[in-house]
Short mmCIF file of C-alpha atoms and ligand atoms in Angstrom, two decimals:
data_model
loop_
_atom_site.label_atom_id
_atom_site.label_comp_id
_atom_site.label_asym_id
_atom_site.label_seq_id
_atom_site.Cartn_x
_atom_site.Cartn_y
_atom_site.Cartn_z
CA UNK Z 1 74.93 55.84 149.66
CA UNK Z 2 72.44 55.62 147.09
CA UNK Z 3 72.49 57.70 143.68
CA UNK Z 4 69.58 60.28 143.97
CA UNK Z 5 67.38 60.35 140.68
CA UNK Z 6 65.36 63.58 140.04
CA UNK Z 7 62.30 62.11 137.70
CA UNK Z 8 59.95 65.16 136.05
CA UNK Z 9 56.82 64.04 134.63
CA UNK Z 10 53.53 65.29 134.61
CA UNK Z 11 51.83 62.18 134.16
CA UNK Z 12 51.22 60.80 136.99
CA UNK Z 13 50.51 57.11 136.05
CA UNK Z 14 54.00 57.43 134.03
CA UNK Z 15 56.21 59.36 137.17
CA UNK Z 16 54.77 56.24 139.99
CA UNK Z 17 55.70 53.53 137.37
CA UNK Z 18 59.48 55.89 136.83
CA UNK Z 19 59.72 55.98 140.20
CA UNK Z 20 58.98 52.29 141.25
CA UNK Z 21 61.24 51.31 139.05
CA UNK Z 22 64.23 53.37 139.71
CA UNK Z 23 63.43 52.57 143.70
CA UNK Z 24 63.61 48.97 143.14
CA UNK Z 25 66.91 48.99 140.84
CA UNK Z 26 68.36 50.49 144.25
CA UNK Z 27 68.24 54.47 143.52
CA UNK Z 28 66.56 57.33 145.83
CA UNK Z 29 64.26 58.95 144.15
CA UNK Z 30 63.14 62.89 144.10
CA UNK Z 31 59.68 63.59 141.79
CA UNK Z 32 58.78 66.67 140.35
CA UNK Z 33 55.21 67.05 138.50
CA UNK Z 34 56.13 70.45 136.55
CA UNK Z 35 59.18 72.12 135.25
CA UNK Z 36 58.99 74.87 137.94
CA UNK Z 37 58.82 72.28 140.88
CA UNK Z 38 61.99 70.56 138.77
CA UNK Z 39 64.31 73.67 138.97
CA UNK Z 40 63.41 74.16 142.49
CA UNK Z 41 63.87 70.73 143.21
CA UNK Z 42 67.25 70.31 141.39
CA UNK Z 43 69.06 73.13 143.27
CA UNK Z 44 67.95 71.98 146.73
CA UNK Z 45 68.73 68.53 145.87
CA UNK Z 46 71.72 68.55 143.32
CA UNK Z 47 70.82 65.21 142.33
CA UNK Z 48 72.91 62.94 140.68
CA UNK Z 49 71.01 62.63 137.36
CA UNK Z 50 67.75 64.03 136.01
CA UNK Z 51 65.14 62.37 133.93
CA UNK Z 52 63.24 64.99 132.03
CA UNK Z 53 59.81 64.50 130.35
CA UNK Z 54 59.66 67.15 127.30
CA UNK Z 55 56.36 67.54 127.03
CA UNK Z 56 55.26 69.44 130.51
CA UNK Z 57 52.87 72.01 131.06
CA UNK Z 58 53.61 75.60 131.38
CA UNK Z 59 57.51 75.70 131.53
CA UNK Z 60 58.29 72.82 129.28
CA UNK Z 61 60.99 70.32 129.33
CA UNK Z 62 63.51 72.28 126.95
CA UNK Z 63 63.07 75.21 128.95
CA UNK Z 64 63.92 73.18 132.17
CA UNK Z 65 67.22 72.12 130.73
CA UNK Z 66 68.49 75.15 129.42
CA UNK Z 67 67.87 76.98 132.87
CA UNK Z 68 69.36 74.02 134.64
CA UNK Z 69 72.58 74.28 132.21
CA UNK Z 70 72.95 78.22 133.04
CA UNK Z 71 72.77 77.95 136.33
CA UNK Z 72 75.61 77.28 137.82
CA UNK Z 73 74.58 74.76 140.89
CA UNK Z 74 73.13 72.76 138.64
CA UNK Z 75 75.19 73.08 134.96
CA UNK Z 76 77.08 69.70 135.43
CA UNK Z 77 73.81 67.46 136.36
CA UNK Z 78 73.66 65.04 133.62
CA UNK Z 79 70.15 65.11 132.31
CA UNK Z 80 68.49 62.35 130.05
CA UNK Z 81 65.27 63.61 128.27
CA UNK Z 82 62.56 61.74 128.14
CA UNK Z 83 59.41 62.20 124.83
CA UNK Z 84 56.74 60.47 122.92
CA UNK Z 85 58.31 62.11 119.90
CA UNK Z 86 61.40 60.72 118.59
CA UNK Z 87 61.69 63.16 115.87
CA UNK Z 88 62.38 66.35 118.11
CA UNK Z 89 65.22 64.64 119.37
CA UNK Z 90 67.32 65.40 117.51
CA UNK Z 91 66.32 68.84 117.97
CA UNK Z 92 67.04 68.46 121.24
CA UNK Z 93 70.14 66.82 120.81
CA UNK Z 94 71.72 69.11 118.15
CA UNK Z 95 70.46 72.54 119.78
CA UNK Z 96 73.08 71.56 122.14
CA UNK Z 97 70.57 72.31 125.24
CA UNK Z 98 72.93 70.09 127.51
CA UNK Z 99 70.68 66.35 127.99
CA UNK Z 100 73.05 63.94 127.68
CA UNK Z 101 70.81 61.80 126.68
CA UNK Z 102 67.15 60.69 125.42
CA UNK Z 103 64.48 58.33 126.33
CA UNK Z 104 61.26 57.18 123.69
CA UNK Z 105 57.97 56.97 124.84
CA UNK Z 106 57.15 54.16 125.27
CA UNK Z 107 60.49 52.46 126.79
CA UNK Z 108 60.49 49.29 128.88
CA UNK Z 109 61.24 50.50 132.55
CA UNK Z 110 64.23 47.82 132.46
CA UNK Z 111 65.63 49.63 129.53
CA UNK Z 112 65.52 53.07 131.46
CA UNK Z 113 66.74 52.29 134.13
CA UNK Z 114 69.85 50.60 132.37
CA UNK Z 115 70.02 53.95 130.94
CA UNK Z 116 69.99 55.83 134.36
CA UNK Z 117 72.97 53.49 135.67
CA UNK Z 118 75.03 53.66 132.80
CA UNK Z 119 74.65 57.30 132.26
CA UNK Z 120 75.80 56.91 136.30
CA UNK Z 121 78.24 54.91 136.07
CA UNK Z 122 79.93 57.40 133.09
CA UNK Z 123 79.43 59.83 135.27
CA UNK Z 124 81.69 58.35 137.91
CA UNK Z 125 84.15 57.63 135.60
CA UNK Z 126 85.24 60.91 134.93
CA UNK Z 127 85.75 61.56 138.78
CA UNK Z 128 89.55 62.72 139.31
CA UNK Z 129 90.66 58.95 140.46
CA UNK Z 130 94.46 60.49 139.81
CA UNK Z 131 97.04 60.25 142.89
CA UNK Z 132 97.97 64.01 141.71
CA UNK Z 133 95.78 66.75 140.96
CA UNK Z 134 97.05 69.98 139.78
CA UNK Z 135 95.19 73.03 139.05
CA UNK Z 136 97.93 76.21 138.37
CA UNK Z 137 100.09 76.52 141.51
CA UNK Z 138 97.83 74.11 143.56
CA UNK Z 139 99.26 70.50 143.96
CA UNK Z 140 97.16 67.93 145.44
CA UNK Z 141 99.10 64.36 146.06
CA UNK Z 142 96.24 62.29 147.43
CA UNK Z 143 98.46 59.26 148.48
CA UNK Z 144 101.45 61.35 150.33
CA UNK Z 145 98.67 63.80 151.90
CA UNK Z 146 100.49 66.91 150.60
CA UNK Z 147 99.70 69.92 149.30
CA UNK Z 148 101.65 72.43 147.78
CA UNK Z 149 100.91 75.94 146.62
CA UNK Z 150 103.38 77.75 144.36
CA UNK Z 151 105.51 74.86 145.66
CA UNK Z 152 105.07 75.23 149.08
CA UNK Z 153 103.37 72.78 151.61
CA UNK Z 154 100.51 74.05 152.70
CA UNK Z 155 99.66 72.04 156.57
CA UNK Z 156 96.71 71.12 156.82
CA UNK Z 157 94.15 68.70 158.99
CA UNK Z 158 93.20 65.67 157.75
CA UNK Z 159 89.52 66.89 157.44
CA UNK Z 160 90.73 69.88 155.81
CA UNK Z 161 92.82 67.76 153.29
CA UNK Z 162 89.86 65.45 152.48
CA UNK Z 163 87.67 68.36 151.59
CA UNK Z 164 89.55 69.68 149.55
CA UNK Z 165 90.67 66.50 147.83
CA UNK Z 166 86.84 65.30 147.54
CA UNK Z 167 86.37 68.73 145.74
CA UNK Z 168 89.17 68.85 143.75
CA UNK Z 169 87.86 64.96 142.61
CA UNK Z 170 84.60 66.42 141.18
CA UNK Z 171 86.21 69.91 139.65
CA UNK Z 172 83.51 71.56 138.13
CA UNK Z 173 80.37 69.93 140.22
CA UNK Z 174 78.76 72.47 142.45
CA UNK Z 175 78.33 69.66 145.84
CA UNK Z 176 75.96 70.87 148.50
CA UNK Z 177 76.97 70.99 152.40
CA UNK Z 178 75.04 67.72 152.93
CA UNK Z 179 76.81 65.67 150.38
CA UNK Z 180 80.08 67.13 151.67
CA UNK Z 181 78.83 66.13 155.57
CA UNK Z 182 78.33 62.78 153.69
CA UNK Z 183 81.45 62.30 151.94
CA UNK Z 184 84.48 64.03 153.84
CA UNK Z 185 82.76 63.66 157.09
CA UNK Z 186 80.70 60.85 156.59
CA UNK Z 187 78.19 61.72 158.22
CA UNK Z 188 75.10 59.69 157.51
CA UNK Z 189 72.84 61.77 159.19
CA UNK Z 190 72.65 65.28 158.81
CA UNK Z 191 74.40 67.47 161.75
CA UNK Z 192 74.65 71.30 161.38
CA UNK Z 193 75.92 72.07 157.97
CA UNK Z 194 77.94 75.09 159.36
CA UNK Z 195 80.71 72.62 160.02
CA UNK Z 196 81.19 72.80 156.54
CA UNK Z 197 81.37 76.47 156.01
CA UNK Z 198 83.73 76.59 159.10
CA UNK Z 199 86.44 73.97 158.20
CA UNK Z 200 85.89 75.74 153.94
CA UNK Z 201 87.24 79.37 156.16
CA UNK Z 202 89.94 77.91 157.43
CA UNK Z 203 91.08 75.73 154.45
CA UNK Z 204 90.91 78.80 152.48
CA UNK Z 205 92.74 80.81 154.56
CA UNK Z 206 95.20 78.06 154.76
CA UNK Z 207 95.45 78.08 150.74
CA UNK Z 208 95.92 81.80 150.52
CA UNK Z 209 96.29 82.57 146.73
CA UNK Z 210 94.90 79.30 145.63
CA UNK Z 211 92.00 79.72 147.56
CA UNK Z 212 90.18 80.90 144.18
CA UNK Z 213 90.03 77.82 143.00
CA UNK Z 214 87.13 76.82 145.72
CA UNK Z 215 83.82 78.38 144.81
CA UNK Z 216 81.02 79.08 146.93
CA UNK Z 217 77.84 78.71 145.05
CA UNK Z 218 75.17 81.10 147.19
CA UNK Z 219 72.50 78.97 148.38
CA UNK Z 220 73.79 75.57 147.58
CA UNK Z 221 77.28 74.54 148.19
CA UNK Z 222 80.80 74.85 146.91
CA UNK Z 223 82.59 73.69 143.78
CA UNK Z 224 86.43 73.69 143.00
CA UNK Z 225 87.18 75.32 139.23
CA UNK Z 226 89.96 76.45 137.74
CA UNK Z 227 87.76 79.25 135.76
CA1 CA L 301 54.37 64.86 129.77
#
């Protein structure tokens, strides 16, 4: 499945040649004209990055990113910011507002979207891609299908075990019903996303204590965290 790319940018001559670009190099793309549209569109979407123009009307790019990094659905979205002003970068960078990264108007669409898929392709990186995961008393072993809590086995289905090994992969990433369809069902098309909420009952009830570590984020999805 294709990486979905949230582009904000007010400009429209600037957000069609964005978009074009990022379509062609392979990505799905989601546009948002203003920063209100942006936050909207980020928690129904929970795309996989965020390009950010700084200079929007009304609620303006800074703004955007430090609601998107309190709320929780949408914290761990990594966020490149995009300005005509090189200077307030820094500003940006060092007020520790959460973009990962910046973007000078003007850039060479080649060079942004070399940006997009590395910032990407970090971003996969850090996946869990460990045969074990632990988090306290919760033992995952991905290979031997086992898990343990307080060092007991816990049974559980195979769909069961892959959701809460695909969570447990992205610890800390709020992921919507849809993408969770997509990935532990694999699902391509969407079916009713209460399958999810009725196999996340049972594996939780299966988990007992440990079932704290699975987060339901109201509205959006569910995340595993150890917080
Ligand atoms: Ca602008």
């Amino acid at each position: 499945m294709k990486p979905k790319i949230l582009v904000v940018e007010d400009e429209p001559d600037a957000l069609e040649l964005i978009a074009f670009n990022l379509k062609n190099a392979g990505l799905e793309v989601v546009t948002a004209e203003n920063g209100e549209a942006a936050l909207q569109l980020a928690r129904a979407h929970l795309p996989d990055l965020i390009l950010l123009d700084l200079m929007l009307p009304e609620v303006d790019g800074l703004e955007v990113c430090k609601i998107l990094r309190r709320d929780s659905a949408t914290s761990a979205i990594p966020i490149i910011m995009v300005t005509a002003r090189a200077a307030e970068m820094d500003r940006v960078l060092g007020l520790e507002l959460g973009a990962d990264e910046y973007v000078t108007k003007p850039f060479s669409p080649r060079e942004l979207v070399l940006r997009v898929k590395n910032l990407l392709r970090r971003r996969q990186a850090t996946e869990t891609k460990t045969d074990r995961i632990t988090a306290g008393d919760l033992v995952i072993d991905i290979p031997r299908h086992l898990v343990t809590v307080q060092g007991r086995p816990v049974e559980l289905t195979a769909t069961e075990f892959r959701l809460l090994s695909v969570l447990a992969q992205r610890r800390g990433r709020v992921q919507s019903r849809e993408q969770l369809l997509r990935d532990v069902w694999n699902y391509e098309s969407l079916i009713d996303t209460r399958t999810v909420d009725t196999h996340m009952r049972r594996l939780r009830e299966k988990l007992g204590p440990a079932a704290r570590y699975l987060d339901t984020v109201r509205g959006v999805g569910y995340r595993f965290s150890e917080a």
